[in-house]
Amino acid sequence: MTLGVHSAATGKVVNDIDRRVPDLRQNIPKDYKIPIKFIPKEMGDMCWAKLNLYYLEESLKDLSEKFGNISSNNLNIQILIQFIEEKRIGISNMNTQMLEFECHYRDDKWETGKYFNFVEEVCNTADRERPEEECDPPPCPTTPIPTEESSSAQYTSGQDTSLSISTKEIARSSASSPSPLRQVVEKSLFSLLFIPLLALIFLLVWKVRSRRNVEHPRSNRGEEESFTEPMAPQPAGETSEK
């Protein structure tokens, strides 16, 4: 009779969970990231659900603190926590099993839909698992297993690296090939330097020509004076003889 009552009560709670989980999935924003520590199915085998009970309960407690005491979300989460706690307390070797599988647990942040799908599956599976069931843990992984958060971080860092490389290539190409504006500025500066040079050449030519003009009238004046000198008078005897 005790087992029958317990089974009936558990079935009622599970049915209530199936009704409340969709409400939480709908009320909480879809893009909200909820922290979770879990063990995958392929690692937990037949003990998968009960190995996830403790950390799932802790995750739901943290989530309930985001809502007020009179919030419907808080009430629905408390019902889930109560069910998980009852299932966890009924497992005698819970701590030992968790220590054996400790290296297979993963930390991640899931969006609302994926998170509550996991909650619903764990609760329904834990209700069918036998508490006394024991499982042998697989060998611990030798390398850290990447999560969704680390994968997205690696993808972002890869984008940043490619962006920095492309930026360097653009800077290098712009340095090797001068822009049209730079060419125009260089031509303008060359023209500004060429004009004073022309002025200096013109000034030198003008000075040389001026100096020649000054010397030329003096030489002409000397020649005219030599042509206009008076002839010496002839003696009187020579004139009479002629």
Coordinates of C-alpha atoms in Angstrom, one line a residue:
M1 CA 0.0 0.0 0.0
T2 CA 2.8 2.4 0.8
L3 CA 4.5 1.7 -2.6
G4 CA 1.2 2.2 -4.4
V5 CA 0.5 5.6 -2.7
H6 CA 4.1 6.7 -3.4
S7 CA 3.8 5.7 -7.1
A8 CA 0.5 7.4 -7.4
A9 CA 1.8 10.6 -5.8
T10 CA 4.9 10.5 -8.0
G11 CA 2.9 10.1 -11.1
K12 CA 0.8 13.1 -10.1
V13 CA 3.9 15.2 -9.6
V14 CA 5.3 14.1 -13.0
N15 CA 2.1 15.0 -14.7
D16 CA 2.3 18.4 -13.0
I17 CA 5.8 18.9 -14.2
D18 CA 4.8 18.2 -17.8
R19 CA 2.3 21.0 -17.4
R20 CA 4.5 23.5 -15.7
V21 CA 7.7 23.1 -17.8
P22 CA 6.0 24.5 -20.9
D23 CA 4.9 27.5 -18.9
L24 CA 8.5 28.2 -17.9
R25 CA 9.7 27.7 -21.4
Q26 CA 7.2 30.2 -22.7
N27 CA 7.6 32.8 -19.9
I28 CA 11.4 33.1 -19.8
P29 CA 13.0 34.8 -22.8
K30 CA 14.3 32.4 -25.4
D31 CA 17.7 33.9 -25.7
Y32 CA 18.3 33.8 -21.9
K33 CA 21.4 31.8 -21.0
I34 CA 21.0 29.5 -18.0
P35 CA 24.1 28.0 -16.4
I36 CA 24.1 24.2 -16.1
K37 CA 26.4 21.4 -15.0
F38 CA 25.5 18.1 -16.5
I39 CA 26.7 14.7 -17.7
P40 CA 25.8 13.5 -21.2
K41 CA 23.7 10.4 -21.8
E42 CA 26.6 8.5 -23.5
M43 CA 28.6 8.9 -20.3
G44 CA 25.9 8.2 -17.7
D45 CA 24.4 5.2 -19.4
M46 CA 21.6 3.8 -17.2
C47 CA 22.4 6.2 -14.4
W48 CA 22.2 9.3 -16.5
A49 CA 19.2 10.9 -14.9
K50 CA 20.1 10.4 -11.3
L51 CA 23.6 11.6 -11.9
N52 CA 22.1 14.9 -13.2
L53 CA 19.7 15.4 -10.3
Y54 CA 22.0 17.3 -7.8
Y55 CA 23.5 19.8 -10.2
L56 CA 20.1 20.4 -11.9
E57 CA 18.6 21.1 -8.5
E58 CA 21.4 23.7 -7.8
S59 CA 20.8 25.3 -11.2
L60 CA 17.1 25.6 -10.7
K61 CA 17.7 27.2 -7.3
D62 CA 19.9 29.8 -8.9
L63 CA 17.3 30.4 -11.5
S64 CA 14.5 30.9 -9.0
E65 CA 16.4 33.7 -7.3
K66 CA 16.0 35.7 -10.5
F67 CA 12.2 36.0 -9.8
G68 CA 10.2 37.3 -7.0
N69 CA 8.6 35.1 -4.3
I70 CA 5.1 35.6 -5.7
S71 CA 6.1 35.1 -9.3
S72 CA 4.5 32.3 -11.2
N73 CA 7.9 31.4 -12.6
N74 CA 9.2 31.0 -9.1
L75 CA 6.3 28.8 -8.1
N76 CA 6.8 26.5 -11.1
I77 CA 10.5 26.2 -10.4
Q78 CA 9.9 25.4 -6.7
I79 CA 7.7 22.5 -7.8
L80 CA 10.5 21.2 -10.0
I81 CA 13.0 21.6 -7.2
Q82 CA 10.8 19.7 -4.8
F83 CA 10.4 16.8 -7.2
I84 CA 14.1 16.5 -7.9
E85 CA 15.0 16.8 -4.2
E86 CA 12.6 13.9 -3.3
K87 CA 14.1 11.7 -6.0
R88 CA 17.7 12.6 -5.0
I89 CA 17.1 11.8 -1.3
G90 CA 15.7 8.4 -2.2
I91 CA 19.1 7.4 -3.8
S92 CA 21.4 5.9 -1.2
N93 CA 24.7 5.8 -3.1
M94 CA 24.2 9.1 -4.8
N95 CA 27.4 10.8 -3.6
T96 CA 29.6 7.8 -4.4
Q97 CA 28.3 7.6 -8.0
M98 CA 28.8 11.3 -8.5
L99 CA 32.4 11.1 -7.4
E100 CA 33.1 8.2 -9.8
F101 CA 31.7 10.2 -12.7
E102 CA 33.1 13.6 -11.7
C103 CA 35.5 13.9 -14.6
H104 CA 32.6 13.5 -17.1
Y105 CA 30.6 16.5 -15.9
R106 CA 30.5 19.6 -18.1
D107 CA 29.8 23.2 -17.5
D108 CA 27.8 25.1 -20.0
K109 CA 25.1 27.8 -20.6
W110 CA 22.0 26.8 -22.5
E111 CA 19.2 28.8 -23.9
T112 CA 15.7 28.5 -22.4
G113 CA 14.3 26.0 -24.8
K114 CA 17.2 23.5 -24.6
Y115 CA 17.5 24.0 -20.8
F116 CA 13.9 23.1 -20.1
N117 CA 13.9 20.2 -22.5
F118 CA 16.7 18.8 -20.5
V119 CA 14.8 19.4 -17.2
E120 CA 11.7 17.7 -18.5
E121 CA 13.7 14.7 -19.8
V122 CA 15.7 14.3 -16.5
C123 CA 12.6 14.4 -14.4
N124 CA 10.7 11.9 -16.5
T125 CA 13.6 9.5 -16.8
A126 CA 14.5 9.7 -13.1
D127 CA 11.0 8.6 -12.3
R128 CA 11.5 5.4 -14.3
E129 CA 15.1 4.6 -13.2
R130 CA 15.7 2.3 -10.3
P131 CA 17.5 4.1 -7.4
E132 CA 19.6 1.1 -6.6
E133 CA 21.0 0.8 -10.1
E134 CA 24.8 1.2 -10.3
C135 CA 26.9 2.0 -13.3
D136 CA 30.5 1.7 -14.1
P137 CA 32.1 5.0 -15.2
P138 CA 33.9 5.2 -18.5
P139 CA 37.6 6.3 -18.6
C140 CA 38.2 10.0 -18.0
P141 CA 39.0 12.1 -21.1
T142 CA 42.6 13.0 -21.6
T143 CA 41.8 16.4 -23.2
P144 CA 39.2 19.0 -22.0
I145 CA 35.9 18.7 -23.8
P146 CA 34.8 22.0 -25.5
T147 CA 31.4 23.4 -24.6
E148 CA 29.1 25.6 -26.7
E149 CA 30.4 28.7 -24.9
S150 CA 34.1 27.9 -25.6
S151 CA 33.3 26.9 -29.2
S152 CA 31.6 30.3 -29.8
A153 CA 34.5 32.0 -28.1
Q154 CA 37.0 30.2 -30.4
Y155 CA 34.8 31.2 -33.4
T156 CA 34.8 34.8 -32.3
S157 CA 38.5 34.9 -31.7
G158 CA 39.0 33.4 -35.2
Q159 CA 36.9 36.1 -36.7
D160 CA 38.9 38.7 -34.8
T161 CA 42.2 37.2 -36.1
S162 CA 41.0 37.1 -39.7
L163 CA 39.7 40.7 -39.3
S164 CA 43.1 41.9 -38.0
I165 CA 44.9 40.1 -40.8
S166 CA 42.7 41.6 -43.5
T167 CA 43.2 45.1 -41.8
K168 CA 47.0 44.6 -42.0
E169 CA 46.8 43.6 -45.6
I170 CA 44.7 46.6 -46.5
A171 CA 47.1 48.9 -44.7
R172 CA 50.1 47.3 -46.5
S173 CA 48.4 47.6 -49.9
S174 CA 47.5 51.3 -49.2
A175 CA 51.1 52.0 -48.2
S176 CA 52.5 50.4 -51.4
S177 CA 50.1 52.1 -53.8
P178 CA 49.7 55.8 -53.0
S179 CA 46.2 57.3 -53.3
P180 CA 45.2 59.8 -56.0
L181 CA 44.9 62.6 -53.4
R182 CA 48.4 62.0 -52.3
Q183 CA 49.7 62.2 -56.0
V184 CA 47.8 65.5 -56.5
V185 CA 49.4 66.9 -53.3
E186 CA 52.8 65.9 -54.4
K187 CA 52.4 67.5 -57.8
S188 CA 51.2 70.7 -56.2
L189 CA 54.2 70.8 -53.9
F190 CA 56.5 70.2 -56.9
S191 CA 54.9 73.1 -58.8
L192 CA 55.3 75.4 -55.8
L193 CA 59.0 74.5 -55.7
F194 CA 59.4 75.0 -59.4
I195 CA 58.0 78.5 -59.5
P196 CA 60.7 80.1 -57.2
L197 CA 63.4 78.2 -59.2
L198 CA 62.1 79.8 -62.4
A199 CA 62.1 83.2 -60.7
L200 CA 65.7 82.8 -59.6
I201 CA 66.8 81.8 -63.1
F202 CA 65.0 84.8 -64.6
L203 CA 66.6 87.2 -62.0
L204 CA 70.1 85.9 -62.8
V205 CA 69.5 86.3 -66.6
W206 CA 68.2 89.8 -66.0
K207 CA 71.2 90.8 -63.9
V208 CA 73.6 89.5 -66.6
R209 CA 71.9 91.3 -69.4
S210 CA 71.7 94.5 -67.3
R211 CA 75.4 94.4 -66.7
R212 CA 76.2 93.9 -70.4
N213 CA 74.0 96.8 -71.3
V214 CA 75.8 99.1 -68.9
E215 CA 79.2 98.1 -70.3
H216 CA 78.1 98.4 -74.0
P217 CA 77.2 102.2 -73.9
R218 CA 80.6 103.0 -72.4
S219 CA 82.5 101.2 -75.2
N220 CA 80.4 103.0 -77.9
R221 CA 81.0 106.3 -76.3
G222 CA 84.8 105.8 -76.4
E223 CA 84.6 104.9 -80.1
E224 CA 82.6 108.1 -80.9
E225 CA 85.1 110.2 -79.1
S226 CA 88.0 108.7 -81.1
F227 CA 86.2 109.5 -84.4
T228 CA 85.4 113.1 -83.4
E229 CA 88.9 114.1 -82.4
P230 CA 90.1 117.4 -84.3
M231 CA 92.8 117.0 -86.9
A232 CA 96.1 118.7 -86.3
P233 CA 96.7 121.9 -88.4
Q234 CA 99.1 121.5 -91.3
P235 CA 102.2 123.8 -91.6
A236 CA 101.8 126.9 -93.8
G237 CA 104.6 125.9 -96.2
E238 CA 103.0 122.7 -97.1
T239 CA 99.8 124.5 -97.9
S240 CA 101.3 127.0 -100.2
E241 CA 103.2 124.3 -102.1
K242 CA 100.0 122.5 -102.7

